[in-house]
Short mmCIF file of C-alpha atoms and ligand atoms in Angstrom, two decimals:
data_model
loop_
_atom_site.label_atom_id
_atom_site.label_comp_id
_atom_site.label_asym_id
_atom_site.label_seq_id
_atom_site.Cartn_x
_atom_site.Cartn_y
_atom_site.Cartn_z
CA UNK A 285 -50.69 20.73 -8.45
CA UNK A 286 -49.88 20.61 -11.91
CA UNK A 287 -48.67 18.02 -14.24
CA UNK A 288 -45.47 18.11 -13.55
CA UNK A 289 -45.61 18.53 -9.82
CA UNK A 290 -47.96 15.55 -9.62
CA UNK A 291 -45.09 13.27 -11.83
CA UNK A 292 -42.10 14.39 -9.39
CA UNK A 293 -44.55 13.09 -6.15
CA UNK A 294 -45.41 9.76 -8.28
CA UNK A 295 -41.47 9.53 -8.55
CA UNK A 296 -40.83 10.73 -4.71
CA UNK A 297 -43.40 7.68 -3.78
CA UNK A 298 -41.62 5.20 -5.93
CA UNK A 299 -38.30 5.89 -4.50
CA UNK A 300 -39.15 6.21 -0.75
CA UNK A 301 -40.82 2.98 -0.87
CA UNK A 302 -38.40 0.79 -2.98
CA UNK A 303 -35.28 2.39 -0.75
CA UNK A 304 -37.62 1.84 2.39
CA UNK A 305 -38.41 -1.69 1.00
CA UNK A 306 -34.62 -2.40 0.65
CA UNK A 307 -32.82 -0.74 3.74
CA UNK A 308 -36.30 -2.68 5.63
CA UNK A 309 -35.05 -5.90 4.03
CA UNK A 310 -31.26 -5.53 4.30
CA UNK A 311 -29.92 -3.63 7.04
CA UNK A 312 -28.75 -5.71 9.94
CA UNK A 313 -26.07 -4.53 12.38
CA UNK A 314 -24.16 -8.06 12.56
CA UNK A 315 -22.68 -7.78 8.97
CA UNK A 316 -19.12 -6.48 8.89
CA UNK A 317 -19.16 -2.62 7.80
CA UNK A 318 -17.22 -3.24 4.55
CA UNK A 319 -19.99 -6.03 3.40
CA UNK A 320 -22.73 -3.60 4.12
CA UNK A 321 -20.78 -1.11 2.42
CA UNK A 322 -20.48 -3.49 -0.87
CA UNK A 323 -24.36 -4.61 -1.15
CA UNK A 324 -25.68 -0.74 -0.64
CA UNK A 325 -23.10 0.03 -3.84
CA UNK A 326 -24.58 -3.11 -5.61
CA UNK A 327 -28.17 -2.36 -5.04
CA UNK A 328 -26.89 1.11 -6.20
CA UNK A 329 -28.52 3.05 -3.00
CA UNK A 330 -25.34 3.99 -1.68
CA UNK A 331 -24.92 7.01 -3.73
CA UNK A 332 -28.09 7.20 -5.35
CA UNK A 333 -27.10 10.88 -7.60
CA UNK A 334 -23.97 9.03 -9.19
CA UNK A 335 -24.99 8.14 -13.13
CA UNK A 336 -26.45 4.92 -13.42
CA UNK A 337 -23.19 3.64 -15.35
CA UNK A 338 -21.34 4.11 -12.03
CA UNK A 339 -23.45 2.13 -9.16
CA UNK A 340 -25.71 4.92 -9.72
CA UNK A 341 -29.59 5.63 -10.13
CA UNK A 342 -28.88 9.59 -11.69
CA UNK A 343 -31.18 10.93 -8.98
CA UNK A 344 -31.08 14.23 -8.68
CA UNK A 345 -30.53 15.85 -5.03
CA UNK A 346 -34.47 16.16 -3.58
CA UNK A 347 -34.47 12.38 -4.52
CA UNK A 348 -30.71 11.52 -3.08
CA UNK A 349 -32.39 12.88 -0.08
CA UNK A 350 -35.34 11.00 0.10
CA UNK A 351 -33.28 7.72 -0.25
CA UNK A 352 -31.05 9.36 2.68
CA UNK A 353 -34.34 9.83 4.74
CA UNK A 354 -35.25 6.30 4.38
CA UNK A 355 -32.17 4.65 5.43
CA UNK A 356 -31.91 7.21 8.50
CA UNK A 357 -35.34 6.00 9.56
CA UNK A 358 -34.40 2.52 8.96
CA UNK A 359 -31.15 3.58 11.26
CA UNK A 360 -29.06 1.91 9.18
CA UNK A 361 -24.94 3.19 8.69
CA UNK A 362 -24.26 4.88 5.68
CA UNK A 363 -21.87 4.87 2.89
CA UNK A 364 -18.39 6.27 3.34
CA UNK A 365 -19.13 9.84 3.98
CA UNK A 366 -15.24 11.32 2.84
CA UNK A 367 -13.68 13.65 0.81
CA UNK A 368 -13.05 11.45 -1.97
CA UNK A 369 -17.22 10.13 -2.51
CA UNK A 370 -18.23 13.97 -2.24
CA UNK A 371 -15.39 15.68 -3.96
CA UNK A 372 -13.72 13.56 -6.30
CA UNK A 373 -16.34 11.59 -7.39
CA UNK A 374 -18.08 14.61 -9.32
CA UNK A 375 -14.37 15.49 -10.81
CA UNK A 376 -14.28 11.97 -11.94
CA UNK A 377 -17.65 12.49 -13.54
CA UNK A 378 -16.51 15.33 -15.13
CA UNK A 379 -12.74 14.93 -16.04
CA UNK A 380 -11.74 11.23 -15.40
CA UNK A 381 -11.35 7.87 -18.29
CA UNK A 382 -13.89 5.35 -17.69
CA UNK A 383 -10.74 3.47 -16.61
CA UNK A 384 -10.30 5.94 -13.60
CA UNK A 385 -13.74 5.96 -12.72
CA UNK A 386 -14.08 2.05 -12.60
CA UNK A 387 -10.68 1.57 -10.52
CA UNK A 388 -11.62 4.92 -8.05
CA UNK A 389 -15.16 4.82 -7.74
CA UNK A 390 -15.23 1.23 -6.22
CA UNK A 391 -12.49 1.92 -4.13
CA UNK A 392 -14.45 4.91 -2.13
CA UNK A 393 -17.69 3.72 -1.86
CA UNK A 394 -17.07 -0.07 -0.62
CA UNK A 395 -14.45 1.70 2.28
CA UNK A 396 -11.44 0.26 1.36
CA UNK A 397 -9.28 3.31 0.02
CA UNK A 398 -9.46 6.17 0.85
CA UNK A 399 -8.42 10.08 -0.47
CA UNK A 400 -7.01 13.43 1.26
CA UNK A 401 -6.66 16.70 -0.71
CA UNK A 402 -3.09 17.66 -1.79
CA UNK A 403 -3.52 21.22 -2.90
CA UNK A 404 -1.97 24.03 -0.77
CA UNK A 405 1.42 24.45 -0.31
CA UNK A 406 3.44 26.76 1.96
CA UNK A 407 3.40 29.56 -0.55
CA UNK A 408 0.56 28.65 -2.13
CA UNK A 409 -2.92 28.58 -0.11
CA UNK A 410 -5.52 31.09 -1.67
CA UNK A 411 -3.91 31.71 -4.74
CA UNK A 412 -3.67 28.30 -5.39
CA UNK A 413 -2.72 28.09 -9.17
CA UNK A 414 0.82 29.76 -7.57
CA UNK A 415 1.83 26.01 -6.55
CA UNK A 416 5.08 25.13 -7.36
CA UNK A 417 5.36 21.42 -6.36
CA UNK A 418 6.63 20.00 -10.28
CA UNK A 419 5.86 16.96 -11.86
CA UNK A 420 8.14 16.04 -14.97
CA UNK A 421 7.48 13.30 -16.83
CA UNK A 422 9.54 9.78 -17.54
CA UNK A 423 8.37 7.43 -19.73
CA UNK A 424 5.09 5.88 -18.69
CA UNK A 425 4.97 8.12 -14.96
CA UNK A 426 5.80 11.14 -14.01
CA UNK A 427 8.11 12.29 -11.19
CA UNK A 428 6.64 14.75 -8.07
CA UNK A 429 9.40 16.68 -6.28
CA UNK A 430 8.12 19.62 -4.15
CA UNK A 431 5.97 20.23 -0.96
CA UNK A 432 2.60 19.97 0.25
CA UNK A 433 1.19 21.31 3.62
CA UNK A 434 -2.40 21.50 5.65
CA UNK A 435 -3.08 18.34 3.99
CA UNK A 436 -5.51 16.89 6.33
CA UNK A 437 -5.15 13.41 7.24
CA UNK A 438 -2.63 12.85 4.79
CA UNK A 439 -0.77 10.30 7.32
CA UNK A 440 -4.21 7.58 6.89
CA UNK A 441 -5.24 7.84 3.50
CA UNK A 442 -4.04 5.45 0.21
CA UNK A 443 -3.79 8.16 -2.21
CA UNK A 444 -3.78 12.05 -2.60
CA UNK A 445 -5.18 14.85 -5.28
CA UNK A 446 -2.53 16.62 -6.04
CA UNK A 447 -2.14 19.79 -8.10
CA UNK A 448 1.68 20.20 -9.36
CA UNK A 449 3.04 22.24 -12.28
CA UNK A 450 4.38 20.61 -15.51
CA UNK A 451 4.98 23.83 -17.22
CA UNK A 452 6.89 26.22 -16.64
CA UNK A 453 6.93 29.07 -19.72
CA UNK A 454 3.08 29.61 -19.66
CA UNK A 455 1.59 31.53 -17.62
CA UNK A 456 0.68 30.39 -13.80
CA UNK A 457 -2.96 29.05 -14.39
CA UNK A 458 -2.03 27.05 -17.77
CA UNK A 459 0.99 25.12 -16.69
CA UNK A 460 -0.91 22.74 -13.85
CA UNK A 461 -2.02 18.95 -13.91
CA UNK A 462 -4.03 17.39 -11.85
CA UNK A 463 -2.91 13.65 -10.61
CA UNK A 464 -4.30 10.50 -8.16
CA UNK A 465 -0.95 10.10 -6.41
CA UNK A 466 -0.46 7.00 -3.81
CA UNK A 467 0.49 8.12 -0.55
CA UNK A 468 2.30 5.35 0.51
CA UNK A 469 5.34 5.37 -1.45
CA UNK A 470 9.18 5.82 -1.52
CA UNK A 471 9.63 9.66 -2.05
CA UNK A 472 6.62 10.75 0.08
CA UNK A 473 7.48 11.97 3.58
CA UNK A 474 4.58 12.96 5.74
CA UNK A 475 5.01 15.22 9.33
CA UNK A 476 2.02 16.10 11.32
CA UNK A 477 1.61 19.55 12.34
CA UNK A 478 -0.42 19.87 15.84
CA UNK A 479 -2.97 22.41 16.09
CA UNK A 480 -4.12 24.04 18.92
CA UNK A 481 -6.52 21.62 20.16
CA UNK A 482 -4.07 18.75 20.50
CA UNK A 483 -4.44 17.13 17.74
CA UNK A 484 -2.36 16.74 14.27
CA UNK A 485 -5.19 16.55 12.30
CA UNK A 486 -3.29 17.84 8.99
CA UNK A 487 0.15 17.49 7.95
CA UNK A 488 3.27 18.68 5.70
CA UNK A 489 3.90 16.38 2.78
CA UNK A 490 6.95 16.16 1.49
CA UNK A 491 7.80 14.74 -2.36
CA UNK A 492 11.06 13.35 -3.44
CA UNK A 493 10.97 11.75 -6.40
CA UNK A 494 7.47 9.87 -6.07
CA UNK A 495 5.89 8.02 -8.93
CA UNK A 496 2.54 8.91 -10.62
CA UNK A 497 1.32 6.57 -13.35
CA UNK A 498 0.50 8.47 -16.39
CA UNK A 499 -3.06 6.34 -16.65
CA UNK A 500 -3.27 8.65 -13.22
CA UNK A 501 -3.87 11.89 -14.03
CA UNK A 502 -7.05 13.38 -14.27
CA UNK A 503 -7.90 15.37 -17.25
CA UNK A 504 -5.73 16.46 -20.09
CA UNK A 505 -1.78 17.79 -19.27
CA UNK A 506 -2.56 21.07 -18.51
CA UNK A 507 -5.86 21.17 -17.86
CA UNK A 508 -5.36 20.76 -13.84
CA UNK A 509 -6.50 24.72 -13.04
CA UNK A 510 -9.82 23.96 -14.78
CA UNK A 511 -9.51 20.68 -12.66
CA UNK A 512 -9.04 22.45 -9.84
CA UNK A 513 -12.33 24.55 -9.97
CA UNK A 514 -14.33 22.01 -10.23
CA UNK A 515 -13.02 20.61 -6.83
CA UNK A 516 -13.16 24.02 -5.29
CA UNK A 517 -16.61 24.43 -5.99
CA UNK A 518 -17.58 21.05 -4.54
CA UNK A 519 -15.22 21.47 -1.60
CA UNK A 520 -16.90 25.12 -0.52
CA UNK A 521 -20.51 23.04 -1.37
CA UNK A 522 -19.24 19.89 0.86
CA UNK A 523 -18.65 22.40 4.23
CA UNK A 524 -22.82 22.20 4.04
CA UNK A 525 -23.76 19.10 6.68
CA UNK A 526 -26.33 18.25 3.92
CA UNK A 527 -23.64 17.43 0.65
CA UNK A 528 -22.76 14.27 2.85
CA UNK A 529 -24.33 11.02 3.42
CA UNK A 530 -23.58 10.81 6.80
CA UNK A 531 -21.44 7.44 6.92
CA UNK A 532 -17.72 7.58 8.22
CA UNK A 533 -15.11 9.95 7.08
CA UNK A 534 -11.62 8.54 7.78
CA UNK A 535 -10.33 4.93 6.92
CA UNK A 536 -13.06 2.49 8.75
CA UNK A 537 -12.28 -1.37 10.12
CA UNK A 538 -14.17 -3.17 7.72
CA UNK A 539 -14.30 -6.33 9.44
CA UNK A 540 -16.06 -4.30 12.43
CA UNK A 541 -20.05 -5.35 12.36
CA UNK A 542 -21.88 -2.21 11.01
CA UNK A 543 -23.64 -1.27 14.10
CA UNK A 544 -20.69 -0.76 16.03
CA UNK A 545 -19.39 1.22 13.32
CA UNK A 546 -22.89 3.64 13.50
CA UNK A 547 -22.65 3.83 16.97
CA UNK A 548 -19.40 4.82 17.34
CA UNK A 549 -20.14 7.70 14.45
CA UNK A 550 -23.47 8.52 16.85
CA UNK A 551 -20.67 9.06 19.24
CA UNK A 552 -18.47 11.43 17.32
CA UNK A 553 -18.57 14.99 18.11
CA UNK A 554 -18.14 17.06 14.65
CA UNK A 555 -15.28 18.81 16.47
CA UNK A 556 -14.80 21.27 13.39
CA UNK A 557 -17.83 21.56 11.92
CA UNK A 558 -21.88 23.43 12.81
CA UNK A 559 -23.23 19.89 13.17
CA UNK A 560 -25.83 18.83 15.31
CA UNK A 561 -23.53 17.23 17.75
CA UNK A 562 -22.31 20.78 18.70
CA UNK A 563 -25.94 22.21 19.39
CA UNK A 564 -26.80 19.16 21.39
CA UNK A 565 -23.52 19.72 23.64
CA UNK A 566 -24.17 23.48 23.49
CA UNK A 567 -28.20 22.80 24.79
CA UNK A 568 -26.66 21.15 27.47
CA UNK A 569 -24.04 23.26 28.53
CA UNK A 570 -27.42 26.01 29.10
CA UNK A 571 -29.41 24.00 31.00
CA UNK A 572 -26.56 22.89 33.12
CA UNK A 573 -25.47 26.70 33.90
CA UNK A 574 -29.05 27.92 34.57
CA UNK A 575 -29.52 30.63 31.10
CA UNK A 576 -32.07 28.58 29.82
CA UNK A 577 -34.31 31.92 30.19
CA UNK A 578 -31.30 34.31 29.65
CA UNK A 579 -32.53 36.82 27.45
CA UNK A 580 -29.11 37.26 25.92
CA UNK A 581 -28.90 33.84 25.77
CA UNK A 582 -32.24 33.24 23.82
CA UNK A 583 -31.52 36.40 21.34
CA UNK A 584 -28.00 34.28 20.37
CA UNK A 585 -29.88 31.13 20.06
CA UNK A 586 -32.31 32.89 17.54
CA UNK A 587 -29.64 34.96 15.61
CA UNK A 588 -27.95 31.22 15.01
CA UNK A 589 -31.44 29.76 14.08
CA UNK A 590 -31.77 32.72 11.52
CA UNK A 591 -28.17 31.40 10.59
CA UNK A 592 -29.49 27.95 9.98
CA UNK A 593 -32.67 28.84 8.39
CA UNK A 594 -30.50 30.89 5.70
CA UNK A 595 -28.50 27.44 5.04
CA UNK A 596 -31.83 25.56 4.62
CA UNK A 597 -33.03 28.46 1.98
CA UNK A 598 -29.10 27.77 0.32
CA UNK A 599 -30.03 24.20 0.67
CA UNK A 600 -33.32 24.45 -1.32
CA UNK A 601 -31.34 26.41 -3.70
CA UNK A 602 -29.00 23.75 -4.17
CA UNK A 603 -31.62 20.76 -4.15
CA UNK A 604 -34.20 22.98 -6.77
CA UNK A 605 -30.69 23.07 -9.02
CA UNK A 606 -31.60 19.29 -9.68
CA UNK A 607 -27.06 18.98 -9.71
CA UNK A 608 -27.15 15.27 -7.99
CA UNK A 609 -23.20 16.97 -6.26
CA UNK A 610 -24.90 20.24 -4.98
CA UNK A 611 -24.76 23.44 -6.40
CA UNK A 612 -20.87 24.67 -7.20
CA UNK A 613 -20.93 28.05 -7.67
CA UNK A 614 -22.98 31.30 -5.62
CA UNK A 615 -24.82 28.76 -3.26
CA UNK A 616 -21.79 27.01 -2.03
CA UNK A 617 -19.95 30.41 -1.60
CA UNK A 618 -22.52 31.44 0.72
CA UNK A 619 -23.20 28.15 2.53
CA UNK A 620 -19.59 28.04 3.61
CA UNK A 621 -19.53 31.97 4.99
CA UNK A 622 -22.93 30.70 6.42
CA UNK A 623 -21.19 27.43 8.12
CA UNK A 624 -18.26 29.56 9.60
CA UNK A 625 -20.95 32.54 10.97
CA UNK A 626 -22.77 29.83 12.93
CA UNK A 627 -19.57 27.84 13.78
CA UNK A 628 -18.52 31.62 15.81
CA UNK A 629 -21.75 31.69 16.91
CA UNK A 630 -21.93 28.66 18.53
CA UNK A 631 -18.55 29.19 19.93
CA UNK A 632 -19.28 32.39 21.29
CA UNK A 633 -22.48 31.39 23.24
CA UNK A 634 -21.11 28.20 24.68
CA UNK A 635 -18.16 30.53 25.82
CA UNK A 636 -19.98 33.23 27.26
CA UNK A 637 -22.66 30.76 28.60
CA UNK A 638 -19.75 29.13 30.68
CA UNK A 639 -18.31 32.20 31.59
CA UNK A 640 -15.08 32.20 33.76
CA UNK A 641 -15.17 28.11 33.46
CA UNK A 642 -15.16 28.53 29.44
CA UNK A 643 -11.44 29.24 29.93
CA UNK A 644 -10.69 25.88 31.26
CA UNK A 645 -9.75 22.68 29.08
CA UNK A 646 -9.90 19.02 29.04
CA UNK A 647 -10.79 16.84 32.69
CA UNK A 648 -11.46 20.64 34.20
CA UNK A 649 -13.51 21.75 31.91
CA UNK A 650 -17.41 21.67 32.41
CA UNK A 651 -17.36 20.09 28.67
CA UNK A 652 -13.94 18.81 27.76
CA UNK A 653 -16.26 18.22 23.74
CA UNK A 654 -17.57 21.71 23.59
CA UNK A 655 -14.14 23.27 24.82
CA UNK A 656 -12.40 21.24 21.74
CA UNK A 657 -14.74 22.09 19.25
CA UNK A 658 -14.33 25.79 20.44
CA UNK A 659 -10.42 25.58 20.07
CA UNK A 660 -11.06 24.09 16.43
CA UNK A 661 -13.70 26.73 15.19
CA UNK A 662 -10.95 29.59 13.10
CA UNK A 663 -10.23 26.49 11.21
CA UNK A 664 -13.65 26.79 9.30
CA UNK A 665 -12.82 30.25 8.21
CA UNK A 666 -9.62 28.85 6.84
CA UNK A 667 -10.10 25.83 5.61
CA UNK A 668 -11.73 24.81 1.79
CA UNK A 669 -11.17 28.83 1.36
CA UNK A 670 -10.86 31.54 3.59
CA UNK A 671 -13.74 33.84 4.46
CA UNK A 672 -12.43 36.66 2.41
CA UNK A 673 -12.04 34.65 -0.59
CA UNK A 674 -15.62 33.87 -0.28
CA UNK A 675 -16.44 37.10 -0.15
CA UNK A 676 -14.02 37.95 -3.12
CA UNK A 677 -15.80 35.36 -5.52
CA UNK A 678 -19.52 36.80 -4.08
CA UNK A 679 -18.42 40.20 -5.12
CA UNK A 680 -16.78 39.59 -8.23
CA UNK A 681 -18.53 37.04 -9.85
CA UNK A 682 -22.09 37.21 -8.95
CA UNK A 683 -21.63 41.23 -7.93
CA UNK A 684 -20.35 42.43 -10.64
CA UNK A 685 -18.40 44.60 -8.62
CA UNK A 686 -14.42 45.12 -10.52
CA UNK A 687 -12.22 42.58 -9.70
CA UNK A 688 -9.19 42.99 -7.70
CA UNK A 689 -5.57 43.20 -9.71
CA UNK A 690 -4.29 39.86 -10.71
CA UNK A 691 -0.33 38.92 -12.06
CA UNK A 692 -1.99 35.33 -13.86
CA UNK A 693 -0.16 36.55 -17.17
CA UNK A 694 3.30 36.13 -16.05
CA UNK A 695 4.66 32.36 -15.87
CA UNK A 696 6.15 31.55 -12.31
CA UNK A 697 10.37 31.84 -12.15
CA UNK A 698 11.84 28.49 -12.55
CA UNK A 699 12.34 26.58 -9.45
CA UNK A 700 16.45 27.23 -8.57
CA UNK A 701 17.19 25.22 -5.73
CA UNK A 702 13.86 23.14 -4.50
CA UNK A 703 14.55 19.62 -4.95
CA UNK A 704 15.03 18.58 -1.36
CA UNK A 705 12.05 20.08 0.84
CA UNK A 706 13.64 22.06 3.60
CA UNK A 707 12.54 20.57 6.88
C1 LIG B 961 -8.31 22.71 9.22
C2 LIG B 961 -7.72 22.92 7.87
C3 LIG B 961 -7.62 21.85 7.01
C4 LIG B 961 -7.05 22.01 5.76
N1 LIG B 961 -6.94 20.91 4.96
C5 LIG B 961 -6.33 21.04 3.76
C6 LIG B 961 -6.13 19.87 2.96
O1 LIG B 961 -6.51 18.75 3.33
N2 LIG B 961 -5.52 20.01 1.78
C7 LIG B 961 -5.09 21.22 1.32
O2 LIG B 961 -4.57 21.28 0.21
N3 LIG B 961 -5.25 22.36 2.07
C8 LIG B 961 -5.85 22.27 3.28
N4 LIG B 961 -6.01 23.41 4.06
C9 LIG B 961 -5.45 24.66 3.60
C10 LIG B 961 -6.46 25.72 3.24
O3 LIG B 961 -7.10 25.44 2.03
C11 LIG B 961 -5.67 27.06 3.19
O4 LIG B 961 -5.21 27.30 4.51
C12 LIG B 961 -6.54 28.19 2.72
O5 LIG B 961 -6.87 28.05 1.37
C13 LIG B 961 -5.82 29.55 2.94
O6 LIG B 961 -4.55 29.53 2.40
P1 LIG B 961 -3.29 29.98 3.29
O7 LIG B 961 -3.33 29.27 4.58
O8 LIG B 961 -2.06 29.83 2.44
O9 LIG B 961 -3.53 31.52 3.60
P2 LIG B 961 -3.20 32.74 2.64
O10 LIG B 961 -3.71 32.47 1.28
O11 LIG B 961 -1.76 33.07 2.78
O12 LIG B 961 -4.10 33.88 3.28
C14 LIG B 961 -3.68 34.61 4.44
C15 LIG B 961 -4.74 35.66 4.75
O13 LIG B 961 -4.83 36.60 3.64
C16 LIG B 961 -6.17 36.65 3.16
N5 LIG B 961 -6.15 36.75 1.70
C17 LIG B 961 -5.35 36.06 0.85
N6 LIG B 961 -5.63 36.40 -0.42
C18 LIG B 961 -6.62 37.32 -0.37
C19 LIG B 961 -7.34 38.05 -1.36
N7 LIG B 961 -7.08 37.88 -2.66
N8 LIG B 961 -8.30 38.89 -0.94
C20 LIG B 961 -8.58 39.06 0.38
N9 LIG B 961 -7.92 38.41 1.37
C21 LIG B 961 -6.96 37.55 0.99
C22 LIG B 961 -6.81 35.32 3.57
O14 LIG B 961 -8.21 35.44 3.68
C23 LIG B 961 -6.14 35.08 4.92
O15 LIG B 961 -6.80 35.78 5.93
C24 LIG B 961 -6.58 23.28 5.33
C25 LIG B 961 -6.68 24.37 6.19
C26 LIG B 961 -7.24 24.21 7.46
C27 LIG B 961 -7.33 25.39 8.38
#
């Protein structure tokens, strides 16, 4: 081993034991989630890649995931897991005041506020920088009239990233700003939309003359397209299991003693996602149907270990990058496409493995979990990006191959008659 590899091992040593020595010392399953929450953010373990001027240690990602290790041997819950510590974080990093950061950051990472993604709109899903919700300013805030939709969990949250236009004459991709709006509001109307496994997991938003501070938009008036990328590179990076830190996702009862919390996570079937839940329900439904020795069956199972093996070379990629946030760019492209072939893959073999009882849901079916998770898989093709686009931005930009037309030069028509949202 050579110098340097010997100094990163010396550093891999001092950070496995001193996070070992603290989760060892700390963790206990009594304390109420959102005080366990608060001391791994003060001992600055919680999010070990954030800078250290932000309850950080600037580790980058190999060493993020030894701390990870560490407290997943210990067993001990982890930090808020959500959109807002995995995707707006790094935008803060990048584009927020230190004002922002220090009233945001906190807010994540200790559970008590929490973020959903206000981007698409119904005319406005892949080519996002066509959005025409507007923002127009008055005096110290601005004003958001317009209409949001797929906005996942937008019902629960505190506050939304929202992309709106606040110019009209320029053309499409200059005119956007990026703002932290608060959900709950006068002015902001939010109607679930049910999907087709039962749930209303996402929602329309609708925005009638809701406030935005003007200390509450991120980057400079705008700036929000180059915003914007930054988020959709983290967002197609955050679709890999490994960009998270494995605590809870949605709004959490802080008062709840951690354990519970963990277990109840342990619990939770990653109903739209190629986590491990899924193969341990899909493992199951084979042995219970008799294909453990299925030759068809066993082909699938390797084809979606090949699958996984690619993710852990993407992974490597991403980790060997040193970026503390993952890798935006190539790697995250190809993780995603990578997450929605083994998502199909999975369905498809738990399907066929069932065979005429696959077709059967809830109390009748053989597993009620693996039957919902099936029902929610197209939505990883869609979501964060559609499969094509990924393929678009693999072709184009790392390719080389000529890039499709684009109409980015002409500014969108004024809005004419859009102030109430129709319904
Ligand atoms: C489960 C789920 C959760 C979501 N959560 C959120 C959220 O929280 N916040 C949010 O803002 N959005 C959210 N979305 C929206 C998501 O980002 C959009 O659905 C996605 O970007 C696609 O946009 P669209 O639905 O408007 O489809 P369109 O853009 O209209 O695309 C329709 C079809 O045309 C194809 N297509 C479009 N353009 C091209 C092109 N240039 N080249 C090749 N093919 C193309 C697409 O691949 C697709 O098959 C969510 C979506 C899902 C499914």
């Amino acid at each position: 081993m050579d110098a340097e590899g010997e100094r990163m091992k010396t550093r891999e040593e001092q950070v496995r034991r001193e996070a070992r020595a603290w989760y060892e010392a700390h963790w206990d399953p009594a304390l109420p989630a959102g005080e366990w929450f608060r001391m791994m953010l003060e001992a600055r373990w919680a999010y070990a890649g954030w800078p250290e001027a932000w309850w950080g240690r600037g580790l980058p990602t190999p060493l993020v995931r030894v701390v990870r290790e560490e407290r997943r041997r210990v067993g001990a819950l982890g930090p808020p897991s959500g959109i807002a510590p995995t995707l707006l974080a790094p935008m803060l990093f990048e584009h927020g005041t230190a004002d922002q950061c220090r009233r945001f950051l906190r807010g994540m990472a200790d559970g008590s506020e929490t973020a959903c993604q206000m981007l698409s709109e119904p005319d406005a899903g892949s080519d996002l920088a066509g959005v025409r919700t507007r923002a127009e300013r008055d005096g110290d805030e601005w004003v958001i009239t317009g209409s949001k939709t797929w906005t996942s969990n937008a019902e629960l949250v505190d506050y939304g990233m929202l992309l709106a236009r606040t110019d009209w004459d320029v053309p499409k991709h200059a005119g956007l700003t990026f703002f932290l709006v608060r959900r709950d509001q006068p002015g902001v109307e939010v109607q679930p939309l049910r999907q087709m496994t039962g749930d209303a997991r996402f929602n329309q938003v609708f925005f009638d003359g809701a406030r935005v501070s003007a200390d509450d938009v991120l980057g400079p008036i705008g700036s929000g397209w180059a915003v914007t990328r930054t988020f959709l590179a983290h967002e197609k990076n955050s679709y890999n299991p490994a960009a998270h830190e494995g605590g809870p996702f949605g709004p959490v009862n802080l008062q709840r003693p951690a354990g519970d919390v963990l277990a109840a996570e342990q619990r939770r079937l990653p109903a739209n996602a190629s986590g491990r839940g899924v193969g341990r329900v899909l493992d199951q439904l084979v042995r219970d149907f008799g294909r453990s020795e299925d030759p068809l069956v066993r082909q699938a199972h390797a084809e979606l270990q090949i699958r996984r093996r690619t993710m852990g070379y993407t992974n490597q990629r991403v980790r060997s990058s040193g970026h503390a946030g993952g890798l935006p760019g190539a790697e995250g492209a190809i993780s995603k496409l990578t997450v929605s072939e083994i998502t199909r893959g999975q369905r498809e073999l738990g399907l066929a493995v069932q065979g005429a009882a696959g077709m059967l849901m809830g109390d009748d079916a053989p597993s009620g979990q693996f039957q919902y998770f099936a029902m929610g898989t197209p939505s990883i093709s869609i979501a964060g990006g559609t499969d094509e686009i990924q393929r678009n931005h693999l072709g184009e930009r790392i390719l080389g191959l000529p890039a499709e037309p684009r109409s980015e030069a002409a500014p969108l028509p004024l809005p004419v008659n859009d102030a109430s949202p129709s319904r």
